[in-house]
Amino acid sequence: MAGLILHLGLFLFGAAVTSACHTQFIDSGNYSISPDDLDFWLNSGPFSLMLNGTRRSTDDGSLSVSSYTNPTSGVDDIGQYTENKWVLSAGNVTMEAAIRTYPDSTRQVVVFIQRFPQGLSGTRINVNETITSFPSFLLQNFSQPLGYLSYGSFMFGDINKQAGIWGSNAKINDGLDGSGPLAIFDGLGNAMVVSPLGNFMASSIWLDKSKASLNFGIMGGVDSLPTNFEHRTIAYCSNTGVGDAFDGWGGIMRRVYNKTEEVREYHQSQDLSLTHLGYWTDNGAYYYYNTEQGKNYEDTLLSAKADWTNRKIPYKYLQIDSWFYPKDSTKAVTTWDATEDIFPQGIRAFEQKIDLPLVAHNRYWSINTTYSKLQGGFFDFVTGDHLSLPNEEFFWQFLIGHGTLEWGLIVYEQDWLNVQFLNSEFLINDLYLARTWLKQMGAAAATHGVKIQYCMALPRHALQSLEIPTVTQ
Ligand SMILES: *[C@@H]1O[C@H](CO)[C@@H](O)[C@H](O)[C@H]1NC(C)=O
Ligand SMILES: *[C@@H]1O[C@H](CO)[C@@H](O)[C@H](O)[C@H]1NC(C)=O
Ligand SMILES: *[C@@H]1O[C@H](CO)[C@@H](O)[C@H](O)[C@H]1NC(C)=O
Ligand SMILES: *[C@@H]1O[C@H](CO)[C@@H](O)[C@H](O)[C@H]1NC(C)=O
Ligand SMILES: *[C@@H]1O[C@H](CO)[C@@H](O)[C@H](O)[C@H]1NC(C)=O
Ligand SMILES: *[C@@H]1O[C@H](CO)[C@@H](O)[C@H](O)[C@H]1NC(C)=O
Ligand SMILES: CC(=O)N[C@H]1CO[C@H](CO)[C@@H](O)[C@@H]1O
């Protein structure tokens, strides 16, 4: 807490330092931030935006700072703030870049806001870059070694997480697969976590190697931004260690999206698959794409149940994995229901025999899915080159409602989230569709009292679950 006292001291002298985040702004457009009072860890790189197919940047003057507004104050969803703002222009198009600090010392937060009063068009670039950039931080070697932790790829960013010494050679994950919360810390307990504060599915980090800068903004596939579009990035600072920085960051994020500890605990306590023992048939299990010789899945699982009942193992639910439903030649789901060779009289008859509620697995949607209007089904789907995606909440109400009433579905397991996202051009090129898809799924689960498990989720899916209380795991 020594840092905090020093901050309050500085505040009396009028500096813009009011929390564990030590910040500095210069009217020309430079800014710095640090959890450490003595040195600024992160110094600003260029602002940039894509416009009509070209990148405009403060680096080459094709985007320039036209004004700086002295601090204003207000209250937002985090608390009472002081805002410093620059207006930048590229011809007749403007970008506003604002930095909010929060005088209440319990909010050790800085929020960076990029706004586009006239919107932007012609913005699409390489999918792994960002079409807008603010904040931008230079990857600079530091006198004392700083560490970083960068999440990347599926399993909530665990698969490709990187850690090392912060500097020009740091291997920070970026792009569609790699963008997640970034932690930077020293050996003395100073730490910060930086992440998007919204637009979770549509925002990315872009490591611009040519300028050794780390840029936060909207993902590269998006071709335009609407009038008055706004995107926020949050930095949380702590002087009591990287664990506390993650805790504090998570607490603010959960509070902003109302997925508080209480909400999480409530939903998790309602999820039988988290509170009780169950029998799983997923990857790694003995009956994953494997039955007893001469038996179909139904008879295999019924004899497994006879055995565990005999042994008095109190399984309270059964998980059925991707072996139960039909798939196309790319292993994408065509119909989320069992074929006759699996459960001869259907899932309902099987579920009555096994007498356990189900956790049921699903993966990415086939372009040939039978639910799509294109294939004579009843529902709106977006159909791309490789995959498709339901595009109305009514579909999810049908699918999850049917599962609940007919199969005893208690948990909808949405697996292969990375593949669905990265291989759907309509998702990676759209500002809102990925969020809409996951929110529709979540709303239907809420209607039917079903919980959702995300699997093979990218860091962006993990962040998106903040807006979906029924995602419990
Ligand atoms: C967009 O770029 C094209 C070619 O690069 C140019 O011909 C056109 O005038 C530009 N449009 C605007 C509105 O700047
Ligand atoms: C900016 O100018 C270009 C070319 O003159 C025009 O096409 C475009 O609509 C203008 N944009 C705005 C936001 O006024
Ligand atoms: C984006 O990055 C991923 C690795 O994270 C890579 O596999 C993919 O080819 C990249 N896409 C483009 C268009 O560069
Ligand atoms: C930063 O430090 C690394 C070694 O940790 C070194 O390889 C690299 O060249 C340095 N970069 C600059 C710009 O000095
Ligand atoms: C959170 O709940 C408050 C109070 O009910 C509400 O005003 C606010 O809009 C909610 N925020 C979100 C992101 O849903
Ligand atoms: C979708 O159906 C068409 C027509 O039956 C077929 O030619 C195609 O191979 C199917 N696609 C996949 C990915 O299985
Ligand atoms: C907008 C911007 O980047 N302004 C300045 C930040 O600081 C560097 C180096 O001191 C200047 O070159 C930039 O013009």
Coordinates of C-alpha atoms and ligand atoms in Angstrom, one line a residue:
M1 CA 0.0 0.0 0.0
A2 CA 3.1 2.3 0.1
G3 CA 2.3 3.1 -3.5
L4 CA -1.2 4.3 -2.7
I5 CA 0.1 6.7 0.0
L6 CA 2.5 8.2 -2.5
H7 CA -0.3 8.5 -5.0
L8 CA -2.4 10.4 -2.6
G9 CA 0.6 12.6 -1.9
L10 CA 1.0 13.3 -5.6
F11 CA -2.7 14.0 -5.9
L12 CA -2.3 16.9 -3.5
F13 CA 0.3 18.4 -5.8
G14 CA -2.1 18.1 -8.6
A15 CA -0.7 15.3 -10.7
A16 CA -3.1 13.0 -12.5
V17 CA -2.3 10.1 -10.1
T18 CA -5.1 8.9 -8.0
S19 CA -4.9 5.2 -7.8
A20 CA -2.4 2.3 -8.1
C21 CA -2.3 3.1 -11.8
H22 CA 0.2 5.8 -12.3
T23 CA -0.7 7.7 -15.5
Q24 CA 0.6 10.6 -17.5
F25 CA -0.8 12.4 -20.5
I26 CA 0.7 15.0 -22.7
D27 CA -1.4 17.1 -25.0
S28 CA 0.5 16.2 -28.1
G29 CA -0.9 12.7 -27.8
N30 CA 1.6 10.8 -25.6
Y31 CA 0.5 8.8 -22.6
S32 CA 2.2 6.5 -20.1
I33 CA 0.9 4.1 -17.5
S34 CA 2.5 2.0 -14.7
P35 CA 1.6 0.3 -11.4
D36 CA 5.1 1.4 -10.3
D37 CA 5.5 5.0 -9.0
L38 CA 9.1 5.2 -10.1
D39 CA 9.0 4.3 -13.7
F40 CA 6.5 4.1 -16.5
W41 CA 6.2 0.6 -17.8
L42 CA 4.1 1.3 -20.8
N43 CA 4.6 4.2 -23.1
S44 CA 2.4 5.1 -26.0
G45 CA 2.9 3.9 -29.5
P46 CA 1.0 5.4 -32.5
F47 CA -2.7 5.8 -32.8
S48 CA -4.1 4.3 -36.0
L49 CA -7.2 3.4 -37.9
M50 CA -8.1 1.8 -41.2
L51 CA -9.9 4.0 -43.7
N52 CA -10.8 3.2 -47.2
G53 CA -8.3 0.4 -47.4
T54 CA -5.3 2.3 -45.9
R55 CA -3.9 2.5 -42.4
R56 CA -3.8 6.1 -41.1
S57 CA -1.4 6.5 -38.3
T58 CA 0.1 9.2 -36.1
D59 CA 3.4 7.6 -37.0
D60 CA 3.5 9.0 -40.5
G61 CA 1.2 12.0 -40.0
S62 CA -1.7 10.4 -42.0
L63 CA -3.7 10.7 -38.7
S64 CA -3.0 13.6 -36.5
V65 CA -3.9 14.9 -33.1
S66 CA -6.1 18.0 -33.7
S67 CA -7.1 18.8 -30.1
Y68 CA -6.7 17.9 -26.5
T69 CA -9.5 18.5 -24.0
N70 CA -8.7 19.3 -20.4
P71 CA -10.1 16.9 -17.9
T72 CA -13.8 16.5 -17.5
S73 CA -15.6 14.3 -15.0
G74 CA -18.6 12.1 -14.8
V75 CA -19.8 8.7 -13.6
D76 CA -19.8 5.5 -15.7
D77 CA -20.4 1.8 -14.9
I78 CA -17.1 1.6 -13.0
G79 CA -17.5 4.8 -11.0
Q80 CA -16.7 8.4 -10.8
Y81 CA -14.1 9.3 -13.4
T82 CA -11.9 12.0 -14.8
E83 CA -11.5 12.0 -18.5
N84 CA -8.7 13.3 -20.7
K85 CA -9.4 13.3 -24.4
W86 CA -7.7 13.8 -27.7
V87 CA -9.4 14.3 -31.0
L88 CA -7.6 13.0 -34.0
S89 CA -8.4 13.5 -37.7
A90 CA -7.6 11.9 -41.0
G91 CA -9.2 14.2 -43.6
N92 CA -12.8 14.6 -42.7
V93 CA -12.9 11.5 -40.4
T94 CA -12.3 11.9 -36.7
M95 CA -11.3 9.5 -33.9
E96 CA -11.7 10.4 -30.2
A97 CA -9.3 8.8 -27.8
A98 CA -10.1 9.2 -24.1
I99 CA -8.4 8.0 -20.9
R100 CA -10.5 7.7 -17.8
T101 CA -9.0 7.5 -14.3
Y102 CA -11.1 6.8 -11.2
P103 CA -10.3 8.9 -8.2
D104 CA -11.9 6.4 -5.8
S105 CA -8.7 4.5 -4.7
T106 CA -10.6 1.2 -4.5
R107 CA -10.9 1.3 -8.3
Q108 CA -7.3 0.8 -9.4
V109 CA -8.3 1.2 -13.0
V110 CA -7.6 3.2 -16.1
V111 CA -10.0 2.9 -19.1
F112 CA -9.0 3.7 -22.6
I113 CA -11.9 4.6 -25.0
Q114 CA -11.8 4.9 -28.7
R115 CA -14.8 6.6 -30.4
F116 CA -15.7 7.1 -34.0
P117 CA -18.3 9.9 -34.3
Q118 CA -18.8 9.4 -38.1
G119 CA -18.0 5.6 -38.0
L120 CA -15.4 4.2 -40.4
S121 CA -15.6 2.4 -43.7
G122 CA -13.2 0.3 -45.8
T123 CA -11.5 -0.9 -42.7
R124 CA -10.8 -4.6 -43.5
I125 CA -7.2 -5.7 -43.2
N126 CA -5.4 -9.0 -42.2
V127 CA -7.7 -10.7 -39.8
N128 CA -5.0 -10.8 -37.1
E129 CA -4.4 -7.1 -37.1
T130 CA -6.7 -4.5 -35.6
I131 CA -8.6 -1.9 -37.7
T132 CA -8.3 0.7 -34.8
S133 CA -5.5 1.2 -32.3
F134 CA -5.8 2.8 -29.0
P135 CA -4.2 2.2 -26.6
S136 CA -1.0 1.3 -28.3
F137 CA 2.0 0.5 -26.1
L138 CA 5.7 0.2 -27.2
L139 CA 7.4 -3.0 -26.3
Q140 CA 10.5 -1.5 -24.7
N141 CA 13.3 -3.2 -22.9
F142 CA 13.2 -2.1 -19.3
S143 CA 16.1 -1.4 -17.0
Q144 CA 14.8 -3.8 -14.3
P145 CA 13.3 -7.1 -15.6
L146 CA 9.5 -7.2 -15.9
G147 CA 7.6 -10.4 -16.5
Y148 CA 4.5 -11.0 -18.7
L149 CA 1.9 -13.6 -19.0
S150 CA -0.1 -13.7 -22.3
Y151 CA -3.0 -16.1 -22.9
G152 CA -3.4 -17.7 -26.3
S153 CA -5.5 -20.2 -28.3
F154 CA -8.1 -22.6 -27.0
M155 CA -8.9 -24.0 -23.5
F156 CA -9.5 -20.4 -22.4
G157 CA -6.1 -19.4 -23.6
D158 CA -4.2 -22.1 -21.8
I159 CA -2.9 -24.0 -24.8
N160 CA -0.6 -21.4 -26.1
K161 CA 0.0 -19.2 -23.0
Q162 CA 3.4 -17.4 -23.1
A163 CA 5.4 -16.0 -20.2
G164 CA 8.8 -14.3 -20.2
I165 CA 10.7 -11.1 -19.9
W166 CA 8.9 -8.0 -21.2
G167 CA 10.7 -6.2 -23.9
S168 CA 11.2 -5.9 -27.6
N169 CA 11.5 -9.7 -27.9
A170 CA 8.4 -10.6 -25.8
K171 CA 6.2 -13.3 -27.4
I172 CA 2.8 -11.6 -26.8
N173 CA 0.0 -13.6 -28.4
D174 CA -2.2 -11.6 -30.7
G175 CA -4.8 -11.9 -33.5
L176 CA -8.0 -13.9 -33.5
D177 CA -6.5 -16.9 -31.8
G178 CA -4.3 -15.1 -29.4
S179 CA -5.9 -12.1 -27.9
G180 CA -6.6 -12.3 -24.2
P181 CA -5.9 -10.6 -20.9
L182 CA -2.3 -9.6 -20.6
A183 CA -0.4 -9.4 -17.3
I184 CA 2.8 -7.5 -16.7
F185 CA 4.6 -7.6 -13.3
D186 CA 7.8 -7.0 -11.5
G187 CA 9.5 -8.9 -8.6
L188 CA 8.2 -6.4 -6.0
G189 CA 4.5 -6.9 -6.2
N190 CA 3.7 -4.3 -8.8
A191 CA 1.4 -5.8 -11.5
M192 CA -1.1 -4.8 -14.1
V193 CA -3.7 -6.6 -16.3
V194 CA -4.9 -5.2 -19.6
S195 CA -7.9 -6.5 -21.5
P196 CA -10.9 -5.3 -23.5
L197 CA -13.8 -4.0 -21.4
G198 CA -16.4 -4.8 -24.1
N199 CA -16.9 -6.1 -27.7
F200 CA -15.2 -9.2 -26.4
M201 CA -15.8 -11.3 -29.5
A202 CA -14.8 -8.5 -31.9
S203 CA -11.7 -7.1 -30.3
S204 CA -8.1 -8.1 -30.7
I205 CA -4.5 -7.3 -29.8
W206 CA -2.2 -6.7 -32.7
L207 CA 1.6 -7.0 -32.1
D208 CA 2.9 -4.7 -34.9
K209 CA 6.5 -6.1 -35.2
S210 CA 7.5 -3.3 -37.6
K211 CA 6.9 -0.7 -34.8
A212 CA 7.4 -3.0 -31.8
S213 CA 4.0 -1.8 -30.6
L214 CA 1.1 -3.6 -29.0
N215 CA -2.2 -2.4 -30.2
F216 CA -5.7 -2.8 -28.8
G217 CA -8.8 -2.4 -31.0
I218 CA -11.3 -4.1 -33.3
M219 CA -10.3 -7.2 -35.1
G220 CA -9.0 -7.0 -38.7
G221 CA -11.9 -8.7 -40.6
V222 CA -14.5 -6.0 -39.7
D223 CA -15.2 -3.8 -42.8
S224 CA -16.9 -0.8 -41.1
L225 CA -17.8 0.7 -37.8
P226 CA -21.2 2.4 -37.3
T227 CA -21.6 6.1 -36.4
N228 CA -20.7 6.8 -32.7
F229 CA -19.0 3.4 -32.3
E230 CA -17.1 3.2 -29.0
H231 CA -14.7 0.5 -27.8
R232 CA -13.1 0.3 -24.3
T233 CA -9.9 -1.3 -23.0
I234 CA -9.2 -1.6 -19.2
A235 CA -6.0 -1.6 -17.3
Y236 CA -6.0 -2.7 -13.7
C237 CA -3.0 -2.0 -11.4
S238 CA -2.0 -3.6 -8.2
N239 CA 0.9 -3.1 -5.8
T240 CA 0.2 -6.5 -4.1
G241 CA 1.1 -9.0 -6.7
V242 CA -0.1 -10.5 -10.0
G243 CA -2.7 -12.7 -8.3
D244 CA -4.3 -9.6 -6.7
A245 CA -4.2 -7.8 -10.0
F246 CA -6.1 -10.7 -11.7
D247 CA -8.6 -10.8 -8.8
G248 CA -9.2 -7.1 -8.8
W249 CA -9.5 -7.0 -12.6
G250 CA -11.9 -9.9 -12.5
G251 CA -14.0 -8.3 -9.8
I252 CA -14.4 -5.1 -11.8
M253 CA -15.2 -7.0 -15.0
R254 CA -17.8 -9.1 -13.2
R255 CA -19.4 -6.1 -11.5
V256 CA -19.7 -4.2 -14.8
Y257 CA -21.5 -7.1 -16.4
N258 CA -23.5 -8.1 -13.3
K259 CA -21.9 -11.6 -13.2
T260 CA -20.9 -11.2 -9.6
E261 CA -19.7 -13.9 -7.3
E262 CA -23.2 -14.2 -6.0
V263 CA -24.6 -14.7 -9.5
R264 CA -21.9 -17.2 -10.4
E265 CA -22.4 -19.1 -7.2
Y266 CA -26.1 -19.2 -7.7
H267 CA -25.9 -20.7 -11.2
Q268 CA -23.1 -23.1 -10.3
S269 CA -25.1 -24.4 -7.3
Q270 CA -28.0 -25.1 -9.8
D271 CA -25.7 -27.1 -12.0
L272 CA -25.9 -30.8 -11.1
S273 CA -22.8 -31.5 -13.1
L274 CA -20.7 -29.3 -10.8
T275 CA -22.3 -30.4 -7.5
H276 CA -22.5 -34.1 -8.1
L277 CA -20.6 -37.0 -9.5
G278 CA -21.4 -38.0 -13.1
Y279 CA -20.4 -40.6 -15.7
W280 CA -18.6 -39.1 -18.7
T281 CA -18.0 -40.6 -22.2
D282 CA -15.9 -37.8 -23.6
N283 CA -12.4 -37.7 -25.1
G284 CA -10.2 -39.9 -22.8
A285 CA -13.1 -42.0 -21.4
Y286 CA -13.3 -45.7 -22.1
Y287 CA -16.5 -45.4 -24.1
Y288 CA -15.5 -42.4 -26.2
Y289 CA -16.3 -43.7 -29.8
N290 CA -16.1 -47.2 -28.3
T291 CA -18.7 -49.7 -27.3
E292 CA -18.7 -53.2 -25.9
Q293 CA -18.1 -55.8 -28.6
G294 CA -21.4 -56.7 -30.3
K295 CA -23.3 -54.0 -28.4
N296 CA -24.7 -50.6 -29.5
Y297 CA -24.2 -47.5 -27.4
E298 CA -27.5 -48.0 -25.6
D299 CA -26.8 -51.5 -24.5
T300 CA -23.2 -50.6 -23.6
L301 CA -24.2 -47.7 -21.4
L302 CA -27.1 -49.7 -19.8
S303 CA -24.6 -52.5 -18.9
A304 CA -22.2 -49.9 -17.6
K305 CA -25.0 -48.5 -15.4
A306 CA -25.8 -52.0 -14.1
D307 CA -22.1 -52.3 -13.1
W308 CA -21.8 -49.0 -11.3
T309 CA -25.2 -49.5 -9.6
N310 CA -23.8 -52.9 -8.4
R311 CA -20.7 -51.1 -7.1
K312 CA -22.9 -48.4 -5.4
I313 CA -21.3 -45.5 -7.3
P314 CA -23.8 -42.7 -6.9
Y315 CA -23.6 -41.1 -10.4
K316 CA -26.2 -38.4 -10.7
Y317 CA -26.0 -37.6 -14.4
L318 CA -24.6 -39.0 -17.7
Q319 CA -22.5 -37.0 -20.3
I320 CA -23.0 -38.1 -23.9
D321 CA -20.2 -36.9 -26.3
S322 CA -20.0 -36.2 -30.1
W323 CA -20.4 -39.9 -30.9
F324 CA -24.2 -39.6 -30.6
Y325 CA -25.1 -37.3 -33.5
P326 CA -24.6 -37.4 -37.3
K327 CA -21.9 -35.3 -38.9
D328 CA -20.9 -34.3 -42.4
S329 CA -17.6 -35.1 -44.2
T330 CA -15.9 -32.3 -42.2
K331 CA -17.2 -33.7 -38.9
A332 CA -19.6 -30.7 -38.6
V333 CA -23.0 -31.4 -37.0
T334 CA -25.9 -31.9 -39.3
T335 CA -28.6 -32.9 -36.8
W336 CA -28.3 -32.7 -33.0
D337 CA -30.0 -35.9 -32.3
A338 CA -29.0 -39.6 -32.1
T339 CA -29.1 -42.0 -35.0
E340 CA -30.8 -45.4 -34.8
D341 CA -27.6 -47.3 -34.6
I342 CA -26.7 -45.4 -31.3
F343 CA -30.1 -45.3 -29.5
P344 CA -32.6 -47.5 -31.6
Q345 CA -35.7 -45.9 -30.0
G346 CA -34.3 -42.4 -29.7
I347 CA -32.7 -40.5 -26.9
R348 CA -35.9 -40.1 -25.0
A349 CA -36.4 -43.9 -24.7
F350 CA -32.8 -44.3 -23.7
E351 CA -32.9 -41.6 -21.1
Q352 CA -36.0 -43.2 -19.5
K353 CA -34.1 -46.6 -19.3
I354 CA -30.9 -45.1 -17.9
D355 CA -32.9 -42.8 -15.7
L356 CA -30.3 -40.0 -15.4
P357 CA -30.3 -36.4 -16.6
L358 CA -27.9 -35.7 -19.5
V359 CA -25.0 -33.4 -20.2
A360 CA -24.9 -33.3 -24.0
H361 CA -22.1 -32.3 -26.3
N362 CA -22.3 -30.3 -29.5
R363 CA -19.8 -28.9 -32.0
Y364 CA -19.7 -26.6 -35.0
W365 CA -22.6 -26.5 -37.5
S366 CA -22.5 -28.1 -41.0
I367 CA -23.3 -26.1 -44.1
N368 CA -25.7 -29.0 -44.6
T369 CA -27.5 -28.8 -41.3
T370 CA -31.0 -30.1 -41.5
Y371 CA -32.3 -27.2 -39.3
S372 CA -31.4 -24.5 -41.9
K373 CA -34.1 -23.1 -44.2
L374 CA -31.6 -23.8 -47.0
Q375 CA -32.0 -27.5 -46.4
G376 CA -35.7 -27.4 -45.9
G377 CA -35.5 -26.8 -42.1
F378 CA -37.3 -24.1 -40.2
F379 CA -34.6 -21.8 -39.0
D380 CA -32.4 -18.9 -40.2
F381 CA -28.8 -19.9 -40.5
V382 CA -25.9 -18.0 -41.8
T383 CA -24.1 -20.3 -44.3
G384 CA -20.4 -19.7 -45.1
D385 CA -17.8 -21.5 -47.1
H386 CA -17.0 -24.1 -44.5
L387 CA -19.5 -23.9 -41.6
S388 CA -22.9 -22.4 -40.8
L389 CA -24.4 -20.8 -37.6
P390 CA -28.0 -20.4 -36.3
N391 CA -29.0 -16.8 -36.6
E392 CA -32.2 -16.5 -34.4
E393 CA -32.9 -17.1 -30.8
F394 CA -36.0 -19.1 -31.7
F395 CA -33.7 -21.9 -32.9
W396 CA -31.9 -22.1 -29.5
Q397 CA -35.3 -22.1 -27.8
F398 CA -36.3 -25.0 -29.9
L399 CA -33.1 -27.0 -29.6
I400 CA -32.5 -26.5 -25.9
G401 CA -36.2 -26.7 -25.1
H402 CA -36.5 -30.0 -27.0
G403 CA -33.5 -31.3 -25.1
T404 CA -34.9 -30.4 -21.8
L405 CA -38.4 -31.8 -22.3
E406 CA -37.4 -34.9 -24.3
W407 CA -34.0 -35.9 -23.0
G408 CA -33.6 -34.6 -19.5
L409 CA -30.9 -32.1 -20.7
I410 CA -29.3 -30.2 -17.8
V411 CA -26.1 -29.0 -19.4
Y412 CA -25.5 -27.9 -23.0
E413 CA -21.9 -28.5 -23.7
Q414 CA -20.7 -26.2 -26.6
D415 CA -17.4 -27.6 -27.7
W416 CA -15.1 -26.7 -30.6
L417 CA -15.7 -23.0 -30.0
N418 CA -12.4 -22.1 -31.6
V419 CA -13.1 -24.0 -34.8
Q420 CA -16.6 -22.5 -35.1
F421 CA -15.2 -19.0 -34.7
L422 CA -11.9 -19.2 -36.7
N423 CA -13.5 -21.1 -39.6
S424 CA -16.6 -18.9 -40.0
E425 CA -15.7 -15.9 -42.2
F426 CA -19.1 -14.5 -41.3
L427 CA -18.1 -14.4 -37.6
I428 CA -14.6 -13.0 -38.0
N429 CA -15.8 -10.3 -40.4
D430 CA -18.7 -9.1 -38.3
L431 CA -18.7 -6.7 -35.4
Y432 CA -21.8 -8.2 -33.6
L433 CA -22.7 -11.7 -34.9
A434 CA -20.4 -13.8 -32.6
R435 CA -21.8 -12.0 -29.5
T436 CA -25.3 -12.3 -30.7
W437 CA -24.9 -16.1 -31.3
L438 CA -23.6 -16.8 -27.8
K439 CA -26.1 -14.5 -26.2
Q440 CA -29.0 -16.2 -28.0
M441 CA -27.7 -19.6 -26.9
G442 CA -27.5 -18.3 -23.3
A443 CA -30.9 -16.7 -23.3
A444 CA -32.5 -20.0 -24.4
A445 CA -30.6 -21.9 -21.7
A446 CA -31.9 -19.4 -19.1
T447 CA -35.5 -20.0 -20.3
H448 CA -35.2 -23.8 -19.8
G449 CA -33.1 -23.8 -16.7
V450 CA -30.2 -25.4 -18.6
K451 CA -26.5 -24.5 -17.9
I452 CA -23.8 -24.1 -20.5
Q453 CA -20.2 -25.5 -20.6
Y454 CA -17.8 -23.8 -23.0
C455 CA -15.1 -26.1 -24.4
M456 CA -12.1 -25.3 -26.6
A457 CA -13.0 -21.7 -25.9
L458 CA -10.6 -18.9 -27.0
P459 CA -9.8 -16.2 -24.4
R460 CA -12.4 -14.0 -26.2
H461 CA -15.2 -16.6 -25.5
A462 CA -14.1 -16.7 -21.8
L463 CA -14.5 -12.9 -21.6
Q464 CA -17.8 -13.0 -23.5
S465 CA -19.2 -15.4 -20.9
L466 CA -19.3 -12.3 -18.6
E467 CA -22.5 -11.3 -20.4
I468 CA -24.1 -14.8 -20.2
P469 CA -24.9 -15.9 -16.6
T470 CA -26.0 -19.4 -17.6
V471 CA -22.4 -20.2 -18.7
T472 CA -21.2 -22.0 -15.5
Q473 CA -18.1 -23.8 -16.8
Ligands
LIG1 C1 -10.7 5.3 -51.6 O1 -9.5 4.8 -52.2 C2 -9.6 4.7 -53.6 C3 -8.4 4.1 -54.1 O2 -7.5 3.8 -53.1 C4 -9.8 6.1 -54.1 O3 -9.9 6.1 -55.5 C5 -11.0 6.8 -53.5 O4 -11.2 8.1 -54.0 C6 -11.0 6.7 -52.0 N1 -12.2 7.2 -51.5 C7 -12.3 8.1 -50.5 C8 -13.7 8.4 -50.0 O5 -11.3 8.6 -50.0
LIG2 C1 -15.3 12.3 -46.4 O1 -14.9 12.6 -47.7 C2 -15.1 11.6 -48.7 C3 -14.5 12.1 -50.0 O2 -14.7 13.4 -50.2 C4 -16.6 11.3 -48.8 O3 -16.8 10.3 -49.7 C5 -17.0 10.8 -47.4 O4 -18.4 10.5 -47.4 C6 -16.7 11.8 -46.3 N1 -17.0 11.2 -45.0 C7 -17.6 11.9 -44.1 C8 -17.8 11.1 -42.8 O5 -18.1 13.0 -44.2
LIG3 C1 -3.8 -15.5 -38.1 O1 -3.0 -16.1 -37.1 C2 -3.1 -17.5 -37.1 C3 -2.2 -17.9 -35.9 O2 -2.6 -17.4 -34.7 C4 -2.6 -18.1 -38.3 O3 -2.8 -19.5 -38.3 C5 -3.4 -17.5 -39.5 O4 -2.9 -18.0 -40.7 C6 -3.3 -16.0 -39.5 N1 -4.2 -15.5 -40.6 C7 -3.8 -14.6 -41.5 C8 -4.7 -14.3 -42.5 O5 -2.6 -14.2 -41.4
LIG4 C1 16.0 -6.1 -25.7 O1 16.6 -7.1 -25.0 C2 16.8 -8.4 -25.7 C3 17.4 -9.4 -24.7 O2 16.5 -9.5 -23.6 C4 17.7 -8.2 -26.9 O3 17.8 -9.4 -27.6 C5 17.1 -7.1 -27.8 O4 17.9 -6.9 -28.8 C6 16.8 -5.8 -27.0 N1 16.1 -4.9 -27.9 C7 16.4 -3.7 -28.0 C8 15.6 -2.8 -28.9 O5 17.4 -3.2 -27.4
LIG5 C1 -26.5 -4.5 -14.3 O1 -27.5 -4.3 -13.4 C2 -27.9 -2.9 -13.2 C3 -28.9 -2.9 -12.1 O2 -30.0 -3.8 -12.3 C4 -28.4 -2.4 -14.6 O3 -28.7 -1.0 -14.4 C5 -27.3 -2.5 -15.6 O4 -27.8 -2.1 -16.9 C6 -26.8 -4.0 -15.7 N1 -25.7 -4.0 -16.6 C7 -25.6 -4.9 -17.6 C8 -24.3 -4.8 -18.4 O5 -26.4 -5.7 -17.8
LIG6 C1 -23.3 -31.1 -48.3 O1 -24.2 -31.7 -49.1 C2 -23.8 -31.8 -50.5 C3 -25.0 -32.3 -51.3 O2 -25.5 -33.5 -50.8 C4 -22.6 -32.7 -50.7 O3 -22.2 -32.7 -52.0 C5 -21.5 -32.1 -49.8 O4 -20.4 -32.9 -49.8 C6 -22.0 -31.9 -48.3 N1 -20.9 -31.2 -47.6 C7 -20.2 -31.7 -46.6 C8 -19.2 -30.8 -46.0 O5 -20.4 -32.9 -46.2
LIG7 C1 0.9 11.2 -31.0 C2 2.3 10.9 -30.6 O1 2.7 9.8 -30.7 N1 3.1 11.9 -30.2 C3 4.5 11.9 -29.9 C4 4.9 11.0 -28.8 O2 6.2 11.0 -28.5 C5 7.1 10.7 -29.6 C6 8.5 10.6 -29.1 O3 8.7 11.4 -28.0 C7 6.8 11.7 -30.7 O4 7.6 11.4 -31.8 C8 5.4 11.7 -31.1 O5 5.1 12.6 -32.1

